[in-house]
PDB file of C-alpha atoms in Angstrom:
ATOM      1  CA  MET A 287     -62.598 108.843 -42.595  1.00  0.00           C
ATOM      2  CA  LYS A 288     -65.343 108.517 -40.013  1.00  0.00           C
ATOM      3  CA  PHE A 289     -64.753 111.173 -37.364  1.00  0.00           C
ATOM      4  CA  SER A 290     -66.751 109.095 -34.860  1.00  0.00           C
ATOM      5  CA  GLU A 291     -63.848 106.623 -34.873  1.00  0.00           C
ATOM      6  CA  LEU A 292     -61.694 109.174 -33.057  1.00  0.00           C
ATOM      7  CA  SER A 293     -62.049 109.080 -29.280  1.00  0.00           C
ATOM      8  CA  ARG A 294     -60.054 110.011 -26.214  1.00  0.00           C
ATOM      9  CA  ARG A 295     -59.329 106.315 -25.527  1.00  0.00           C
ATOM     10  CA  GLY A 296     -56.550 106.226 -28.093  1.00  0.00           C
ATOM     11  CA  PRO A 297     -55.769 106.235 -31.809  1.00  0.00           C
ATOM     12  CA  PRO A 298     -58.248 104.314 -34.011  1.00  0.00           C
ATOM     13  CA  GLY A 299     -57.067 101.232 -35.844  1.00  0.00           C
ATOM     14  CA  GLY A 300     -55.850 101.511 -39.420  1.00  0.00           C
ATOM     15  CA  LYS A 301     -54.480 104.488 -41.275  1.00  0.00           C
ATOM     16  CA  HIS A 302     -56.463 107.715 -41.553  1.00  0.00           C
ATOM     17  CA  THR A 303     -55.721 110.709 -43.731  1.00  0.00           C
ATOM     18  CA  PHE A 304     -57.118 114.151 -44.440  1.00  0.00           C
ATOM     19  CA  GLN A 305     -56.512 116.979 -46.885  1.00  0.00           C
ATOM     20  CA  SER A 306     -54.513 120.098 -46.081  1.00  0.00           C
ATOM     21  CA  TRP A 307     -53.338 123.202 -47.956  1.00  0.00           C
ATOM     22  CA  ILE A 308     -49.523 123.174 -47.987  1.00  0.00           C
ATOM     23  CA  VAL A 309     -47.284 126.053 -49.100  1.00  0.00           C
ATOM     24  CA  VAL A 310     -44.812 124.500 -51.554  1.00  0.00           C
ATOM     25  CA  GLY A 311     -43.186 127.631 -52.982  1.00  0.00           C
ATOM     26  CA  SER A 312     -43.554 131.355 -53.477  1.00  0.00           C
ATOM     27  CA  SER A 313     -47.286 131.980 -54.092  1.00  0.00           C
ATOM     28  CA  GLN A 314     -47.785 128.239 -54.597  1.00  0.00           C
ATOM     29  CA  VAL A 315     -50.187 126.067 -52.596  1.00  0.00           C
ATOM     30  CA  SER A 316     -50.774 122.344 -52.976  1.00  0.00           C
ATOM     31  CA  ILE A 317     -53.748 120.447 -51.538  1.00  0.00           C
ATOM     32  CA  GLU A 318     -52.108 117.334 -50.141  1.00  0.00           C
ATOM     33  CA  THR A 319     -53.263 114.199 -48.384  1.00  0.00           C
ATOM     34  CA  VAL A 320     -51.543 113.858 -45.012  1.00  0.00           C
ATOM     35  CA  PRO A 321     -51.829 111.335 -42.136  1.00  0.00           C
ATOM     36  CA  VAL A 322     -53.888 112.088 -39.048  1.00  0.00           C
ATOM     37  CA  ILE A 323     -51.655 112.835 -36.053  1.00  0.00           C
ATOM     38  CA  TRP A 324     -53.130 111.844 -32.701  1.00  0.00           C
ATOM     39  CA  PRO A 325     -53.248 114.663 -30.108  1.00  0.00           C
ATOM     40  CA  SER A 326     -50.459 114.493 -27.553  1.00  0.00           C
ATOM     41  CA  GLU A 327     -50.522 115.902 -24.030  1.00  0.00           C
ATOM     42  CA  GLY A 328     -52.335 119.262 -23.843  1.00  0.00           C
ATOM     43  CA  GLU A 329     -53.550 119.100 -27.454  1.00  0.00           C
ATOM     44  CA  VAL A 330     -56.934 118.675 -29.114  1.00  0.00           C
ATOM     45  CA  LEU A 331     -57.882 117.509 -32.606  1.00  0.00           C
ATOM     46  CA  VAL A 332     -60.481 119.678 -34.311  1.00  0.00           C
ATOM     47  CA  ARG A 333     -62.613 118.992 -37.365  1.00  0.00           C
ATOM     48  CA  VAL A 334     -62.341 122.259 -39.290  1.00  0.00           C
ATOM     49  CA  ARG A 335     -65.651 123.792 -40.371  1.00  0.00           C
ATOM     50  CA  ALA A 336     -64.287 127.124 -41.654  1.00  0.00           C
ATOM     51  CA  PHE A 337     -60.926 128.885 -41.743  1.00  0.00           C
ATOM     52  CA  GLY A 338     -59.912 132.529 -41.880  1.00  0.00           C
ATOM     53  CA  VAL A 339     -57.342 134.318 -44.016  1.00  0.00           C
ATOM     54  CA  CYS A 340     -55.126 136.997 -42.455  1.00  0.00           C
ATOM     55  CA  ASP A 341     -52.073 139.084 -43.358  1.00  0.00           C
ATOM     56  CA  ALA A 342     -49.710 136.421 -42.022  1.00  0.00           C
ATOM     57  CA  ASP A 343     -51.034 133.947 -44.595  1.00  0.00           C
ATOM     58  CA  VAL A 344     -50.212 136.368 -47.393  1.00  0.00           C
ATOM     59  CA  LEU A 345     -46.723 136.931 -45.951  1.00  0.00           C
ATOM     60  CA  GLN A 346     -46.194 133.170 -45.714  1.00  0.00           C
ATOM     61  CA  LEU A 347     -47.203 132.749 -49.352  1.00  0.00           C
ATOM     62  CA  ASP A 348     -44.726 135.337 -50.605  1.00  0.00           C
ATOM     63  CA  GLY A 349     -41.973 134.000 -48.365  1.00  0.00           C
ATOM     64  CA  SER A 350     -41.606 137.018 -46.068  1.00  0.00           C
ATOM     65  CA  SER A 351     -43.299 135.577 -42.953  1.00  0.00           C
ATOM     66  CA  THR A 352     -41.329 135.472 -39.717  1.00  0.00           C
ATOM     67  CA  ALA A 353     -42.363 132.572 -37.524  1.00  0.00           C
ATOM     68  CA  ASN A 354     -41.072 130.548 -34.614  1.00  0.00           C
ATOM     69  CA  GLU A 355     -39.709 127.015 -34.896  1.00  0.00           C
ATOM     70  CA  LYS A 356     -43.155 125.483 -34.298  1.00  0.00           C
ATOM     71  CA  ALA A 357     -44.671 127.004 -37.428  1.00  0.00           C
ATOM     72  CA  SER A 358     -45.505 124.518 -40.160  1.00  0.00           C
ATOM     73  CA  ASN A 359     -45.630 124.913 -43.911  1.00  0.00           C
ATOM     74  CA  GLY A 360     -49.378 124.357 -43.756  1.00  0.00           C
ATOM     75  CA  LEU A 361     -51.439 127.435 -44.574  1.00  0.00           C
ATOM     76  CA  GLY A 362     -53.846 129.032 -42.102  1.00  0.00           C
ATOM     77  CA  LEU A 363     -53.526 130.480 -38.598  1.00  0.00           C
ATOM     78  CA  GLU A 364     -57.180 130.560 -37.553  1.00  0.00           C
ATOM     79  CA  PHE A 365     -60.215 128.344 -37.944  1.00  0.00           C
ATOM     80  CA  SER A 366     -63.412 127.174 -36.285  1.00  0.00           C
ATOM     81  CA  GLY A 367     -64.680 123.660 -35.805  1.00  0.00           C
ATOM     82  CA  GLU A 368     -65.706 120.795 -33.571  1.00  0.00           C
ATOM     83  CA  VAL A 369     -63.371 118.988 -31.169  1.00  0.00           C
ATOM     84  CA  VAL A 370     -63.238 115.309 -32.148  1.00  0.00           C
ATOM     85  CA  SER A 371     -60.492 114.127 -29.790  1.00  0.00           C
ATOM     86  CA  VAL A 372     -58.499 115.368 -26.798  1.00  0.00           C
ATOM     87  CA  GLY A 373     -55.066 114.384 -25.542  1.00  0.00           C
ATOM     88  CA  ARG A 374     -53.917 113.718 -21.990  1.00  0.00           C
ATOM     89  CA  ASN A 375     -54.272 116.398 -19.316  1.00  0.00           C
ATOM     90  CA  VAL A 376     -56.696 118.495 -21.353  1.00  0.00           C
ATOM     91  CA  SER A 377     -59.050 120.172 -18.887  1.00  0.00           C
ATOM     92  CA  SER A 378     -60.496 123.221 -20.649  1.00  0.00           C
ATOM     93  CA  VAL A 379     -61.878 121.547 -23.790  1.00  0.00           C
ATOM     94  CA  ASN A 380     -64.093 118.488 -24.258  1.00  0.00           C
ATOM     95  CA  GLU A 381     -64.993 116.284 -27.198  1.00  0.00           C
ATOM     96  CA  GLY A 382     -67.888 117.803 -29.105  1.00  0.00           C
ATOM     97  CA  ASP A 383     -67.100 121.403 -28.072  1.00  0.00           C
ATOM     98  CA  HIS A 384     -67.479 124.046 -30.753  1.00  0.00           C
ATOM     99  CA  VAL A 385     -64.358 126.196 -30.768  1.00  0.00           C
ATOM    100  CA  CYS A 386     -62.392 128.747 -32.752  1.00  0.00           C
ATOM    101  CA  CYS A 387     -58.640 128.354 -32.639  1.00  0.00           C
ATOM    102  CA  PHE A 388     -55.256 129.912 -33.348  1.00  0.00           C
ATOM    103  CA  VAL A 389     -52.440 127.691 -34.631  1.00  0.00           C
ATOM    104  CA  TYR A 390     -48.921 128.315 -35.956  1.00  0.00           C
ATOM    105  CA  GLY A 391     -49.977 126.879 -39.323  1.00  0.00           C
ATOM    106  CA  GLY A 392     -52.165 124.201 -40.898  1.00  0.00           C
ATOM    107  CA  GLY A 393     -55.601 125.680 -40.197  1.00  0.00           C
ATOM    108  CA  CYS A 394     -56.616 125.359 -43.861  1.00  0.00           C
ATOM    109  CA  SER A 395     -57.264 121.626 -43.455  1.00  0.00           C
ATOM    110  CA  GLU A 396     -60.011 119.123 -42.802  1.00  0.00           C
ATOM    111  CA  LEU A 397     -58.473 118.385 -39.390  1.00  0.00           C
ATOM    112  CA  CYS A 398     -56.066 120.396 -37.255  1.00  0.00           C
ATOM    113  CA  LEU A 399     -54.170 119.841 -34.003  1.00  0.00           C
ATOM    114  CA  CYS A 400     -54.304 122.725 -31.557  1.00  0.00           C
ATOM    115  CA  PRO A 401     -52.934 123.342 -28.021  1.00  0.00           C
ATOM    116  CA  GLN A 402     -55.852 123.612 -25.596  1.00  0.00           C
ATOM    117  CA  GLU A 403     -54.809 127.114 -24.531  1.00  0.00           C
ATOM    118  CA  PHE A 404     -55.266 128.339 -28.117  1.00  0.00           C
ATOM    119  CA  CYS A 405     -58.927 127.259 -28.216  1.00  0.00           C
ATOM    120  CA  ILE A 406     -61.654 129.847 -27.646  1.00  0.00           C
ATOM    121  CA  PRO A 407     -65.291 128.777 -27.143  1.00  0.00           C
ATOM    122  CA  LYS A 408     -67.254 129.583 -30.292  1.00  0.00           C
ATOM    123  CA  PRO A 409     -69.819 132.337 -29.563  1.00  0.00           C
ATOM    124  CA  LYS A 410     -73.250 130.730 -29.863  1.00  0.00           C
ATOM    125  CA  ASP A 411     -74.646 133.427 -32.144  1.00  0.00           C
ATOM    126  CA  TYR A 412     -71.652 133.298 -34.535  1.00  0.00           C
ATOM    127  CA  SER A 413     -71.652 131.250 -37.729  1.00  0.00           C
ATOM    128  CA  TRP A 414     -68.691 128.948 -38.373  1.00  0.00           C
ATOM    129  CA  GLU A 415     -67.352 131.508 -40.856  1.00  0.00           C
ATOM    130  CA  GLU A 416     -67.653 134.415 -38.430  1.00  0.00           C
ATOM    131  CA  ALA A 417     -66.010 132.445 -35.630  1.00  0.00           C
ATOM    132  CA  ALA A 418     -63.102 131.458 -37.899  1.00  0.00           C
ATOM    133  CA  ALA A 419     -62.218 135.134 -38.358  1.00  0.00           C
ATOM    134  CA  LEU A 420     -62.073 135.804 -34.607  1.00  0.00           C
ATOM    135  CA  PRO A 421     -58.909 134.198 -33.091  1.00  0.00           C
ATOM    136  CA  VAL A 422     -56.076 136.240 -34.658  1.00  0.00           C
ATOM    137  CA  ALA A 423     -57.875 139.562 -34.194  1.00  0.00           C
ATOM    138  CA  PHE A 424     -59.061 138.793 -30.653  1.00  0.00           C
ATOM    139  CA  LEU A 425     -55.724 137.476 -29.401  1.00  0.00           C
ATOM    140  CA  THR A 426     -53.706 140.273 -31.042  1.00  0.00           C
ATOM    141  CA  ALA A 427     -56.008 142.875 -29.509  1.00  0.00           C
ATOM    142  CA  SER A 428     -56.038 141.258 -26.073  1.00  0.00           C
ATOM    143  CA  ILE A 429     -52.269 140.812 -25.887  1.00  0.00           C
ATOM    144  CA  SER A 430     -51.505 144.294 -27.244  1.00  0.00           C
ATOM    145  CA  LEU A 431     -53.891 146.122 -24.921  1.00  0.00           C
ATOM    146  CA  PHE A 432     -53.931 144.144 -21.699  1.00  0.00           C
ATOM    147  CA  GLU A 433     -50.728 142.091 -21.525  1.00  0.00           C
ATOM    148  CA  LEU A 434     -48.068 144.160 -23.289  1.00  0.00           C
ATOM    149  CA  SER A 435     -49.597 147.556 -22.403  1.00  0.00           C
ATOM    150  CA  SER A 436     -51.197 146.515 -19.072  1.00  0.00           C
ATOM    151  CA  LEU A 437     -54.135 148.878 -19.659  1.00  0.00           C
ATOM    152  CA  LYS A 438     -56.831 149.159 -17.008  1.00  0.00           C
ATOM    153  CA  ALA A 439     -59.948 151.237 -16.385  1.00  0.00           C
ATOM    154  CA  GLY A 440     -59.193 154.959 -16.560  1.00  0.00           C
ATOM    155  CA  ASP A 441     -56.084 154.564 -18.738  1.00  0.00           C
ATOM    156  CA  THR A 442     -55.749 156.020 -22.231  1.00  0.00           C
ATOM    157  CA  VAL A 443     -54.647 154.529 -25.547  1.00  0.00           C
ATOM    158  CA  MET A 444     -54.053 155.807 -29.072  1.00  0.00           C
ATOM    159  CA  ILE A 445     -54.930 153.274 -31.790  1.00  0.00           C
ATOM    160  CA  HIS A 446     -53.845 154.021 -35.341  1.00  0.00           C
ATOM    161  CA  ASN A 447     -56.093 153.050 -38.273  1.00  0.00           C
ATOM    162  CA  GLY A 448     -58.967 152.396 -35.882  1.00  0.00           C
ATOM    163  CA  SER A 449     -61.331 151.205 -38.606  1.00  0.00           C
ATOM    164  CA  ASP A 450     -59.226 148.287 -39.812  1.00  0.00           C
ATOM    165  CA  GLY A 451     -59.853 144.624 -39.019  1.00  0.00           C
ATOM    166  CA  ILE A 452     -58.010 144.220 -35.732  1.00  0.00           C
ATOM    167  CA  CYS A 453     -58.037 147.826 -34.518  1.00  0.00           C
ATOM    168  CA  HIS A 454     -61.805 148.243 -34.689  1.00  0.00           C
ATOM    169  CA  LEU A 455     -62.008 145.266 -32.316  1.00  0.00           C
ATOM    170  CA  MET A 456     -59.409 146.915 -30.054  1.00  0.00           C
ATOM    171  CA  ILE A 457     -61.632 149.983 -29.713  1.00  0.00           C
ATOM    172  CA  GLN A 458     -64.517 147.881 -28.433  1.00  0.00           C
ATOM    173  CA  MET A 459     -62.389 145.745 -26.108  1.00  0.00           C
ATOM    174  CA  ALA A 460     -60.650 148.788 -24.622  1.00  0.00           C
ATOM    175  CA  ARG A 461     -63.932 150.616 -24.005  1.00  0.00           C
ATOM    176  CA  ALA A 462     -65.405 147.484 -22.421  1.00  0.00           C
ATOM    177  CA  ARG A 463     -62.553 147.628 -19.862  1.00  0.00           C
ATOM    178  CA  GLY A 464     -63.076 151.336 -19.181  1.00  0.00           C
ATOM    179  CA  VAL A 465     -60.052 152.516 -21.191  1.00  0.00           C
ATOM    180  CA  ARG A 466     -60.388 155.883 -22.957  1.00  0.00           C
ATOM    181  CA  VAL A 467     -59.631 155.606 -26.686  1.00  0.00           C
ATOM    182  CA  PHE A 468     -58.109 158.060 -29.186  1.00  0.00           C
ATOM    183  CA  THR A 469     -58.024 156.729 -32.764  1.00  0.00           C
ATOM    184  CA  THR A 470     -56.623 157.960 -36.046  1.00  0.00           C
ATOM    185  CA  SER A 471     -58.130 157.303 -39.475  1.00  0.00           C
ATOM    186  CA  SER A 472     -57.393 158.331 -43.033  1.00  0.00           C
ATOM    187  CA  THR A 473     -60.940 159.488 -43.906  1.00  0.00           C
ATOM    188  CA  GLN A 474     -63.870 161.174 -42.184  1.00  0.00           C
ATOM    189  CA  GLU A 475     -66.047 158.162 -42.941  1.00  0.00           C
ATOM    190  CA  ASP A 476     -63.616 155.864 -41.122  1.00  0.00           C
ATOM    191  CA  ALA A 477     -63.451 158.295 -38.201  1.00  0.00           C
ATOM    192  CA  GLU A 478     -67.234 158.273 -37.854  1.00  0.00           C
ATOM    193  CA  PHE A 479     -67.176 154.481 -37.862  1.00  0.00           C
ATOM    194  CA  CYS A 480     -64.639 154.531 -35.007  1.00  0.00           C
ATOM    195  CA  LYS A 481     -66.862 156.910 -33.044  1.00  0.00           C
ATOM    196  CA  SER A 482     -69.802 154.556 -33.529  1.00  0.00           C
ATOM    197  CA  LEU A 483     -67.740 151.790 -31.899  1.00  0.00           C
ATOM    198  CA  GLY A 484     -67.093 153.909 -28.812  1.00  0.00           C
ATOM    199  CA  ALA A 485     -63.884 155.825 -29.530  1.00  0.00           C
ATOM    200  CA  ASP A 486     -63.719 158.971 -27.390  1.00  0.00           C
ATOM    201  CA  VAL A 487     -61.856 160.863 -30.117  1.00  0.00           C
ATOM    202  CA  ALA A 488     -61.532 159.861 -33.788  1.00  0.00           C
ATOM    203  CA  HIS A 489     -58.956 162.026 -35.549  1.00  0.00           C
ATOM    204  CA  VAL A 490     -58.649 162.213 -39.329  1.00  0.00           C
ATOM    205  CA  ARG A 491     -54.927 161.798 -39.851  1.00  0.00           C
ATOM    206  CA  CYS A 492     -53.033 164.269 -42.037  1.00  0.00           C
ATOM    207  CA  GLY A 493     -49.294 163.736 -41.709  1.00  0.00           C
ATOM    208  CA  PHE A 494     -48.446 164.005 -38.002  1.00  0.00           C
ATOM    209  CA  SER A 495     -51.413 166.222 -37.091  1.00  0.00           C
ATOM    210  CA  TYR A 496     -52.622 163.654 -34.559  1.00  0.00           C
ATOM    211  CA  LEU A 497     -49.797 164.487 -32.129  1.00  0.00           C
ATOM    212  CA  GLU A 498     -51.233 167.859 -31.098  1.00  0.00           C
ATOM    213  CA  SER A 499     -54.737 166.381 -30.839  1.00  0.00           C
ATOM    214  CA  VAL A 500     -53.728 163.398 -28.722  1.00  0.00           C
ATOM    215  CA  LEU A 501     -51.893 165.680 -26.269  1.00  0.00           C
ATOM    216  CA  GLU A 502     -55.087 167.707 -25.936  1.00  0.00           C
ATOM    217  CA  PHE A 503     -56.914 164.423 -25.271  1.00  0.00           C
ATOM    218  CA  SER A 504     -54.404 163.498 -22.550  1.00  0.00           C
ATOM    219  CA  TRP A 505     -52.002 166.315 -21.711  1.00  0.00           C
ATOM    220  CA  ARG A 506     -49.344 164.041 -20.174  1.00  0.00           C
ATOM    221  CA  GLY A 507     -49.603 161.676 -23.119  1.00  0.00           C
ATOM    222  CA  VAL A 508     -51.429 158.381 -23.408  1.00  0.00           C
ATOM    223  CA  ASN A 509     -50.533 155.242 -21.484  1.00  0.00           C
ATOM    224  CA  ALA A 510     -50.111 153.224 -24.671  1.00  0.00           C
ATOM    225  CA  VAL A 511     -49.995 153.522 -28.454  1.00  0.00           C
ATOM    226  CA  VAL A 512     -50.921 150.615 -30.741  1.00  0.00           C
ATOM    227  CA  ASP A 513     -49.384 151.185 -34.167  1.00  0.00           C
ATOM    228  CA  CYS A 514     -49.574 149.497 -37.570  1.00  0.00           C
ATOM    229  CA  LEU A 515     -47.893 152.317 -39.515  1.00  0.00           C
ATOM    230  CA  GLY A 516     -44.210 152.371 -38.571  1.00  0.00           C
ATOM    231  CA  GLY A 517     -41.850 154.410 -40.719  1.00  0.00           C
ATOM    232  CA  LYS A 518     -41.729 158.126 -39.994  1.00  0.00           C
ATOM    233  CA  HIS A 519     -44.465 157.866 -37.354  1.00  0.00           C
ATOM    234  CA  MET A 520     -42.121 156.286 -34.801  1.00  0.00           C
ATOM    235  CA  THR A 521     -40.916 159.449 -33.056  1.00  0.00           C
ATOM    236  CA  SER A 522     -44.425 160.986 -33.066  1.00  0.00           C
ATOM    237  CA  ASN A 523     -45.768 157.833 -31.451  1.00  0.00           C
ATOM    238  CA  LEU A 524     -43.126 158.063 -28.730  1.00  0.00           C
ATOM    239  CA  MET A 525     -43.892 161.744 -28.133  1.00  0.00           C
ATOM    240  CA  ALA A 526     -47.584 160.876 -27.752  1.00  0.00           C
ATOM    241  CA  LEU A 527     -46.823 158.623 -24.779  1.00  0.00           C
ATOM    242  CA  GLU A 528     -46.710 159.632 -21.147  1.00  0.00           C
ATOM    243  CA  PRO A 529     -43.425 158.957 -19.320  1.00  0.00           C
ATOM    244  CA  GLY A 530     -43.103 155.200 -18.855  1.00  0.00           C
ATOM    245  CA  GLY A 531     -45.670 154.496 -21.572  1.00  0.00           C
ATOM    246  CA  THR A 532     -45.703 151.596 -24.026  1.00  0.00           C
ATOM    247  CA  LEU A 533     -45.647 151.537 -27.832  1.00  0.00           C
ATOM    248  CA  VAL A 534     -46.876 148.271 -29.378  1.00  0.00           C
ATOM    249  CA  HIS A 535     -46.331 147.481 -33.052  1.00  0.00           C
ATOM    250  CA  THR A 536     -48.744 144.919 -34.514  1.00  0.00           C
ATOM    251  CA  ALA A 537     -47.889 145.440 -38.212  1.00  0.00           C
ATOM    252  CA  TRP A 538     -46.298 147.981 -40.505  1.00  0.00           C
ATOM    253  CA  GLN A 539     -46.802 149.913 -43.697  1.00  0.00           C
ATOM    254  CA  ASP A 540     -43.141 150.892 -43.599  1.00  0.00           C
ATOM    255  CA  ALA A 541     -40.831 148.576 -41.629  1.00  0.00           C
ATOM    256  CA  VAL A 542     -37.898 151.033 -41.660  1.00  0.00           C
ATOM    257  CA  VAL A 543     -38.412 153.470 -38.790  1.00  0.00           C
ATOM    258  CA  ASP A 544     -37.164 156.993 -38.186  1.00  0.00           C
ATOM    259  CA  MET A 545     -36.866 157.760 -34.482  1.00  0.00           C
ATOM    260  CA  ASP A 546     -35.176 159.998 -31.948  1.00  0.00           C
ATOM    261  CA  LEU A 547     -33.594 157.792 -29.280  1.00  0.00           C
ATOM    262  CA  ARG A 548     -33.449 160.703 -26.854  1.00  0.00           C
ATOM    263  CA  VAL A 549     -37.248 160.625 -26.555  1.00  0.00           C
ATOM    264  CA  LEU A 550     -37.177 156.904 -25.809  1.00  0.00           C
ATOM    265  CA  ILE A 551     -34.423 157.130 -23.195  1.00  0.00           C
ATOM    266  CA  GLU A 552     -35.284 160.363 -21.412  1.00  0.00           C
ATOM    267  CA  ARG A 553     -38.957 159.418 -20.986  1.00  0.00           C
ATOM    268  CA  GLN A 554     -38.211 155.783 -20.085  1.00  0.00           C
ATOM    269  CA  LEU A 555     -40.547 154.440 -22.759  1.00  0.00           C
ATOM    270  CA  ARG A 556     -41.039 150.847 -23.816  1.00  0.00           C
ATOM    271  CA  VAL A 557     -41.329 149.620 -27.414  1.00  0.00           C
ATOM    272  CA  CYS A 558     -42.459 146.084 -28.214  1.00  0.00           C
ATOM    273  CA  GLY A 559     -43.955 144.019 -31.006  1.00  0.00           C
ATOM    274  CA  CYS A 560     -46.940 141.694 -31.049  1.00  0.00           C
ATOM    275  CA  SER A 561     -46.693 138.708 -33.393  1.00  0.00           C
ATOM    276  CA  LEU A 562     -48.812 135.694 -32.510  1.00  0.00           C
ATOM    277  CA  ARG A 563     -46.779 133.428 -34.733  1.00  0.00           C
ATOM    278  CA  GLY A 564     -43.589 134.509 -33.002  1.00  0.00           C
ATOM    279  CA  MET A 565     -44.855 133.769 -29.497  1.00  0.00           C
ATOM    280  CA  ALA A 566     -44.584 130.609 -27.446  1.00  0.00           C
ATOM    281  CA  ALA A 567     -47.744 128.801 -26.395  1.00  0.00           C
ATOM    282  CA  GLY A 568     -47.421 129.913 -22.769  1.00  0.00           C
ATOM    283  CA  ALA A 569     -47.409 133.573 -23.794  1.00  0.00           C
ATOM    284  CA  LEU A 570     -50.931 133.227 -25.166  1.00  0.00           C
ATOM    285  CA  GLY A 571     -52.416 131.330 -22.276  1.00  0.00           C
ATOM    286  CA  GLY A 572     -53.688 134.368 -20.379  1.00  0.00           C
ATOM    287  CA  ALA A 573     -55.258 135.982 -23.422  1.00  0.00           C
ATOM    288  CA  ALA A 574     -57.015 132.835 -24.561  1.00  0.00           C
TER     289      ALA A 574
END
């Protein structure tokens, strides 16, 4: 297919197809030829240059992914590429723009439809491959820190596993907004990496030892905790929060939690989850 045949004036004549990676069973992917779908109102069509692979892709492959009704059986939540066509009432993206995008599925394709609010301008100094790895991490970090936790300059946050893919980006984004950061890590090497990114305190985690340290960092408790551990850490996370604070779960090592509800109720705490695939398009508009 000639991509130049696609324009905002309307669908090109004839039938056009492209290849896409489709999940057809547990740990089974098929590369299939599918028809081009013209962008509808608020959507753009992007020629994919590179796509990223994240935890959600692995969960989708083994059948344990939780997604909303808009999720497709196409593999891939993030990619980078060039906009080849725009639908009606698209104001933030133009044909020819270089973008990196989040979608509910289908990013591992030659072409992909994407709502305009899920498109992020590709940083000029990023390669296609680097840009493709940005959307899921950036949006998860932005929503967790600034929408769900409402953090602002002068606030404090505890980020578990600060050296991992998304959390190391959270450290930098929080510091850029003037938020003080306490991180936990499993090794001294990881802790030093977190410090190099701007973390105020990088604690080497041993059991629940971080609780005493984080209360020294902020004696009333932190404004927010971003957690990817779950399990037995639940009550310690709640105790690390100041009254009225927010605990955000972005992932889990142990999905079954052990918690004391009295801590949650008496301190008027808030617990929420951040799953891009489980959110509606409007919920991502501010972050994107």
